Structures are given as structure tokens and as C-alpha cells.
CSV table of C-alpha atoms in Angstrom, one decimal:
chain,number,residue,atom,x,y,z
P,1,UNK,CA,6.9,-1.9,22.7
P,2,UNK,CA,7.5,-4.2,19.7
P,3,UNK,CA,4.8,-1.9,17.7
P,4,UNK,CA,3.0,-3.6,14.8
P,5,UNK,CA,3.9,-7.0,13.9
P,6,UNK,CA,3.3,-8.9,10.9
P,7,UNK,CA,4.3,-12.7,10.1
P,8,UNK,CA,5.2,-14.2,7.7
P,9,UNK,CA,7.8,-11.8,6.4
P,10,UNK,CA,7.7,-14.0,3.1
P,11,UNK,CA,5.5,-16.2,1.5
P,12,UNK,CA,5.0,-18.4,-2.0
P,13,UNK,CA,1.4,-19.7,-2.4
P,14,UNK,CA,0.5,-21.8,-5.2
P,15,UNK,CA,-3.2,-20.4,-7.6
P,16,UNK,CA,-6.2,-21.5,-5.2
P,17,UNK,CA,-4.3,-22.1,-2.0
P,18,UNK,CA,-5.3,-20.1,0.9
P,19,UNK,CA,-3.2,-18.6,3.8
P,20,UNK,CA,-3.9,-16.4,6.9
P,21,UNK,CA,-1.7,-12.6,7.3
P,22,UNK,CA,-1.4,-12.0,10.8
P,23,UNK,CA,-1.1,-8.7,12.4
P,24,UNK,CA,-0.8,-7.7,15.9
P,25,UNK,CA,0.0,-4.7,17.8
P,26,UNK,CA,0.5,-4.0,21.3
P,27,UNK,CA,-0.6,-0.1,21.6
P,28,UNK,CA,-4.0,-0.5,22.1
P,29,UNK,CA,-5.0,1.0,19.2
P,30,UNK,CA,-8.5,0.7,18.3
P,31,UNK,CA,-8.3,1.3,14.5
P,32,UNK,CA,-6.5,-1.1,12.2
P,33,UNK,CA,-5.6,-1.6,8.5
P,34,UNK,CA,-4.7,-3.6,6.0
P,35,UNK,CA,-3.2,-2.0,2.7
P,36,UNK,CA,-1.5,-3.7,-0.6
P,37,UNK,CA,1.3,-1.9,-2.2
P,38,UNK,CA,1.9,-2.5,-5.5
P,39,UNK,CA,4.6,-0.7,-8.2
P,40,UNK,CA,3.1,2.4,-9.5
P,41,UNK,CA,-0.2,2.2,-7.5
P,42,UNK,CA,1.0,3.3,-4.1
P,43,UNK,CA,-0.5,2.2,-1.4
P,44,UNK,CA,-4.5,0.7,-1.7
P,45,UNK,CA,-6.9,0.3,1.6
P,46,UNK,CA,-8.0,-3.9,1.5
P,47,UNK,CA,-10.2,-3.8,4.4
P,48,UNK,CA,-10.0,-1.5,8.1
P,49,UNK,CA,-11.7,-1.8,11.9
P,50,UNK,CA,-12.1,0.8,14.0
P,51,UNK,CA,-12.9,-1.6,16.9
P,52,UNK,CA,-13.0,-5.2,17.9
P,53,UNK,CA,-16.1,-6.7,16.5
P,54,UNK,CA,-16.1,-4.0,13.9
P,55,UNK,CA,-14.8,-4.4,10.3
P,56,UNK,CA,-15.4,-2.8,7.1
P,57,UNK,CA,-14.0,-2.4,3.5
P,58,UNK,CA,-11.5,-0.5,1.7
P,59,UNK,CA,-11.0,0.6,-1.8
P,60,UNK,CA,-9.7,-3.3,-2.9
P,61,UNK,CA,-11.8,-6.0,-0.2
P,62,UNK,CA,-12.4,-8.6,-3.2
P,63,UNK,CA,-10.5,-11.8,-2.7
P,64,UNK,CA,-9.6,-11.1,1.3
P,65,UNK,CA,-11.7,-11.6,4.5
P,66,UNK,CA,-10.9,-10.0,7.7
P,67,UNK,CA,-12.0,-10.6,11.3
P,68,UNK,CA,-11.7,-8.3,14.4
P,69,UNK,CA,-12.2,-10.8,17.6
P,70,UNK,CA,-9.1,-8.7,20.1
P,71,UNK,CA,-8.2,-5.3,19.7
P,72,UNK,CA,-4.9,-6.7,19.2
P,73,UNK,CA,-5.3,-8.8,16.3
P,74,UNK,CA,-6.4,-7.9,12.8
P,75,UNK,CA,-5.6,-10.8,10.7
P,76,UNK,CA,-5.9,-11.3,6.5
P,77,UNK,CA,-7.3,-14.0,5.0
P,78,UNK,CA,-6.8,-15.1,1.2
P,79,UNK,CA,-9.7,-17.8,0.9
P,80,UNK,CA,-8.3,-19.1,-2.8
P,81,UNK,CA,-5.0,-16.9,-3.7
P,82,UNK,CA,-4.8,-15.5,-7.4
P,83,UNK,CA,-1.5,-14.0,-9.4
P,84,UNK,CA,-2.8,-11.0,-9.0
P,85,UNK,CA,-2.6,-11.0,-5.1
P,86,UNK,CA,1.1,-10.9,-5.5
P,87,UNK,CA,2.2,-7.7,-3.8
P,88,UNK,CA,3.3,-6.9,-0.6
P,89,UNK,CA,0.8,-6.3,2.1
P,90,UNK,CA,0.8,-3.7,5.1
P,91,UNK,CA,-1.0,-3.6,8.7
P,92,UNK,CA,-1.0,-0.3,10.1
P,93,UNK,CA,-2.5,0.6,13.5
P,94,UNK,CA,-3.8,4.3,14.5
P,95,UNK,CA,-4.0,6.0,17.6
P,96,UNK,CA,-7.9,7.6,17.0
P,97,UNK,CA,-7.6,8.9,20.5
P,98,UNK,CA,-5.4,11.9,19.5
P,99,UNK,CA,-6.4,14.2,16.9
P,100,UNK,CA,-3.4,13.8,14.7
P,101,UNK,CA,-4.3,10.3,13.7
P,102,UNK,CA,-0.6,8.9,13.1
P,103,UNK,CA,-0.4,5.4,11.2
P,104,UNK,CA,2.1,2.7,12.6
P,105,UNK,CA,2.9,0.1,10.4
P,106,UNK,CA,4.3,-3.1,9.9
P,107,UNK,CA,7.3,-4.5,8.2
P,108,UNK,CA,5.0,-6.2,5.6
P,109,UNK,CA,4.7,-9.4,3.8
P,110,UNK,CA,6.1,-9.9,0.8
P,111,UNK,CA,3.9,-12.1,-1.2
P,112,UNK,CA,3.9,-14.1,-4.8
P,113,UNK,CA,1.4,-16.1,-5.9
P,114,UNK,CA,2.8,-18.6,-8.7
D,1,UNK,CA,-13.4,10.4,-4.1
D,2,UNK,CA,-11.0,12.4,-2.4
D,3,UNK,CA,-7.4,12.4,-4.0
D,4,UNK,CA,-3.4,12.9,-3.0
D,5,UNK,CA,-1.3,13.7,-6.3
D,6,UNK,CA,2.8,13.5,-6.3
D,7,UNK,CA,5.3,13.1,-9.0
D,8,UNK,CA,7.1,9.6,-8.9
D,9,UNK,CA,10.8,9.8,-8.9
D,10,UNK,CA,13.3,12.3,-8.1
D,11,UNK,CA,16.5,12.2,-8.1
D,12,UNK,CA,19.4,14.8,-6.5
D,13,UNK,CA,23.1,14.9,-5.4
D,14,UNK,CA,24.1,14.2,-2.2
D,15,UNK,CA,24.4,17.6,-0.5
D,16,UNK,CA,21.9,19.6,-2.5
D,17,UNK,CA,18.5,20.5,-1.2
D,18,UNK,CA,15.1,18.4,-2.3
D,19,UNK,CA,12.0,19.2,-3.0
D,20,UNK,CA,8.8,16.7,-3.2
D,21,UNK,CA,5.8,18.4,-3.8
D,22,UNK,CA,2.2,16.8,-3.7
D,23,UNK,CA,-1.7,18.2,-4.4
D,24,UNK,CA,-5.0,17.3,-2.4
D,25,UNK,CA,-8.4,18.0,-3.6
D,26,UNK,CA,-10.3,17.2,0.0
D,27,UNK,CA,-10.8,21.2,1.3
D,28,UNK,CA,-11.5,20.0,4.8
D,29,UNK,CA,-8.3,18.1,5.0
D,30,UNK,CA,-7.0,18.6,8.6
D,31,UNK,CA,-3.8,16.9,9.3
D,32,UNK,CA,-1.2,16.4,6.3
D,33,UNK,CA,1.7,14.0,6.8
D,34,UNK,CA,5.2,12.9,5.3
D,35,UNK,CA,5.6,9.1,6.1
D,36,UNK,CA,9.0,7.9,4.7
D,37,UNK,CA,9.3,4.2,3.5
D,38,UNK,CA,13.2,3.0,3.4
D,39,UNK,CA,13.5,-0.4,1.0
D,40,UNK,CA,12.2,-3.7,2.3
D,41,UNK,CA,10.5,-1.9,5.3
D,42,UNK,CA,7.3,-0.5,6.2
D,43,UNK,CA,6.3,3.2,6.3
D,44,UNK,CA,7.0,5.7,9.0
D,45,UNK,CA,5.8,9.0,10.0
D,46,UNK,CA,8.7,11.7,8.9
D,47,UNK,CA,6.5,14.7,9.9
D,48,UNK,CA,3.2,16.2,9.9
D,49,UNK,CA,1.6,19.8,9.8
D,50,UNK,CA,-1.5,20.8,10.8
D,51,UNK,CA,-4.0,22.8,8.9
D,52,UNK,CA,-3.9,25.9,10.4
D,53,UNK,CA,-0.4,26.4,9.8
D,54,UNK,CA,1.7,27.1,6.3
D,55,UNK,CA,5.1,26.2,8.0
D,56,UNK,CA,6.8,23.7,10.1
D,57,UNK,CA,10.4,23.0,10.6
D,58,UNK,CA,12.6,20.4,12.2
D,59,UNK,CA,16.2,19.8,11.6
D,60,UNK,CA,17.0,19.4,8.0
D,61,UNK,CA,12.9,18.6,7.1
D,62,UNK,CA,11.1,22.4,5.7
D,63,UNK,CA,7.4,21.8,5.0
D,64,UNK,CA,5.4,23.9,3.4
D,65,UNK,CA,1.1,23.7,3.0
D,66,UNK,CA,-0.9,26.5,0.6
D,67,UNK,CA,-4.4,25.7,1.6
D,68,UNK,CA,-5.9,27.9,-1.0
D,69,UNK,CA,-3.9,26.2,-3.5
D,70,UNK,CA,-3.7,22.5,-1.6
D,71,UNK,CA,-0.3,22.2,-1.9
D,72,UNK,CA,1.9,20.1,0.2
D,73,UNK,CA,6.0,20.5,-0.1
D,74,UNK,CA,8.5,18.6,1.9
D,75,UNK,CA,11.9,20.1,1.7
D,76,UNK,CA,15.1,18.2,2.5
D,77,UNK,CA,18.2,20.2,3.1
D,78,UNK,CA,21.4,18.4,2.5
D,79,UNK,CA,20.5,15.6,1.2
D,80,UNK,CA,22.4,12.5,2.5
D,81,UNK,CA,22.4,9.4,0.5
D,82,UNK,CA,20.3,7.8,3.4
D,83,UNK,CA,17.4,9.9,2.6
D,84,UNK,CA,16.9,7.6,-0.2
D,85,UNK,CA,13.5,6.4,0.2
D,86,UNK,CA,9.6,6.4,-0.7
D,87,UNK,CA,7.7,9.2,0.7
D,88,UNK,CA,3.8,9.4,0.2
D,89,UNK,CA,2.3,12.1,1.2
D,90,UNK,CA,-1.1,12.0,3.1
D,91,UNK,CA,-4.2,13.9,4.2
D,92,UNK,CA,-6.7,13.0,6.8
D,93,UNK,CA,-10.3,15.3,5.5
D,94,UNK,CA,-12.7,16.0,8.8
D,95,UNK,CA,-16.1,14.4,6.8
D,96,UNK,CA,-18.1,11.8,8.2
D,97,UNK,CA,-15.5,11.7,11.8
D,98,UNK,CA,-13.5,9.2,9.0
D,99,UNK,CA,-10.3,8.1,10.6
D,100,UNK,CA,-9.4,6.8,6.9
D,101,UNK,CA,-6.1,8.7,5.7
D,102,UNK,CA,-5.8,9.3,1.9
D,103,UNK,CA,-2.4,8.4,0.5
D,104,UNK,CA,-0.6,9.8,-3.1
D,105,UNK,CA,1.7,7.0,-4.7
D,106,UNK,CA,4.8,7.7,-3.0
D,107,UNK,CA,8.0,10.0,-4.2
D,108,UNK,CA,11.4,8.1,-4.9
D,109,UNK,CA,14.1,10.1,-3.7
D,110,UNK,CA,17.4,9.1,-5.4
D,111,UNK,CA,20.4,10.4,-4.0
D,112,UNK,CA,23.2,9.9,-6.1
D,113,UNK,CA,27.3,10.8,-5.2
């Protein structure tokens, strides 16, 4: 099982461009996640699903979309990247059919916004 | 809301024991975890204790929970320099059937010669 996946691994946007984070995991996990980790702050929840069709938001949703079309895929969208979206981004999949509710994550992307 | 409190940094000698405490304020908290985040990677799950137990052991990982004072403790013993890492403490509360998982800011472990 390759897990969770997340691509790019890197990326430079310019101010204003947008871009798409894609996540995808092959456990058939019905929750997914998206988190932002930034020195200092730990980890902050951007938007989660707990099903296909199904999305809601997290502690930081302003400036990022989400969409929930496959149980597979839980892609990020930036519509018009700012400075202060440079951080490095997480997906994370959980197993909500056991009771211990383990997160699986990514490798993340690491991104800067110039 | 419901919050995860750890310290940020600590650092040890390779070969001593160490000890990363964290504090949760959510009283129904039923699963606590240890997830371990090793540079340029993502985090994974070290360990994790339920709420009905104080204790849980496995290999050189000790971790401790007082649930009348929320208190978390993860305890390496002979610390190796590749237990340098992040680890964040987390707690999963039983309210509202939330799946969410609340995360504390994350320990660096240094482990120095």
C-alpha cells in the first residue's frame, strides 16, 4: 500500500497565482484532512471530510477550497496564493471504522509564496 | 475550544532517558497519541494509550496518562540520536461522535553526542 500521497513535494507560486494540492490515499479511509504546519504554531486543521460528497471547515478554511468527488481524493485548492500561505501543508487519512482513530499522513508539500 | 499544551524543545545526551510531557483540558478525551515527525517528513503514529489505562509500555517508549490531572508523558529510554524528532502530542474527546483529533505544537527532541 503506498498510503497517503501528496504531489507536488515542492512548489514556488508567485502573489495571486493559484495551484491545486493533491492528496490521495489508497486505504479506503472515509475521513480526510488537510492541515498547515507552520514554526511555532504546530499543526492547524484547513478543511476535513468525513465522506465523499461531504466537506467542512477547520480552524484556518480562509484562502483554500476543498472538494470531496472519490473517497480517494481530497485535493487543496489555493484560488489566489498570498505570502502568508507559505508553509508546508499535510493530508492525513483516518481509519473512523476502528475506535482508535489513527491519522496517516502525507509526506507534505512544502510551499512559498514570493 | 478544547486544548493540547507541550513545552517546545528539549534537548538530552545520547544514552540518557527523555521525558516530553503534555496537558489536555477536554475531560472526555478517549484516545491520547504520540505521533513522531522526523525532518522533511510527515507525522507518524509512535504510540497511543487509551483512557482507561495510566500505563503502556513497548520497547524503549514508557507512557504515562493522569486523567485527574490530564497529563500525558512519553518516556524515551536510551535515547539514540535518531530519536531526534517532533513529537505532538494528541487527544481525540468523545463529544458530538467528532473524529477531529486535537494536536499540541510539537516537542523537539535534540539528542546531542
Amino acid at each position: 500500500n503506498a498510503g497517503v500521497t501528496q504531489t507536488p513535494k515542492f512548489q514556488v507560486l508567485k502573489t495571486g497565482q493559484s495551484m491545486t494540492l493533491q492528496c490521495a490515499q489508497d486505504m479506503n479511509h472515509e475521513y480526510m484532512s488537510w492541515y498547515r504546519q507552520d514554526p511555532g504554531m504546530g499543526l492547524r486543521l484547513i478543511h476535513y471530510s468525513v465522506g465523499a460528497g461531504i466537506t467542512d471547515q477547520g480552524e484556518v478554511p480562509n484562502g483554500y477550497n476543498v472538494s470531496r468527488s472519490t473517497t480517494e481524493d481530497f485535493p487543496l485548492r489555493l484560488l489566489s496564493a498570498a505570502p502568508s500561505q507559505t508553509s508546508v501543508y499535510f493530508c492525513a487519512s483516518m481509519d473512523t471504522g476502528s475506535a482508535k482513530n489513527i491519522q496517516y499522513f502525507g509526506a507534505g508539500t512544502r510551499l512559498s509564496v514570493l | 475550544g478544547e486544548d493540547v499544551e507541550q513545552s517546545l524543545f528539549l534537548s538530552v545526551r545520547e544514552g540518557d532517558s527523555s521525558v516530553i510531557n503534555c496537558t489536555y483540558t477536554d475531560s472526555s478525551s478517549t484516545y491520547l497519541y504520540w505521533y513522531k515527525q522526523e525532518p522533511g517528513a510527515g507525522l507518524q503514529l509512535l504510540t497511543y494509550i487509551f483512557s482507561n489505562m495510566d500505563m503502556k509500555q513497548d520497547q524503549r517508549l514508557t507512557v504515562l496518562l493522569n486523567k485527574k490531572d490530564k497529563h500525558l508523558s512519553l518516556r524515551i529510554a536510551d535515547t539514540q540520536t535518531g530519536d531526534s524528532a517532533i513529537y505532538f502530542c494528541a487527544e481525540r474527546g468523545s463529544s458530538g461522535g467528532s473524529y477531529i483529533p486535537t494536536f499540541g505544537r510539537g516537542t523537539s527532541l535534540i539528542v546531542h553526542p
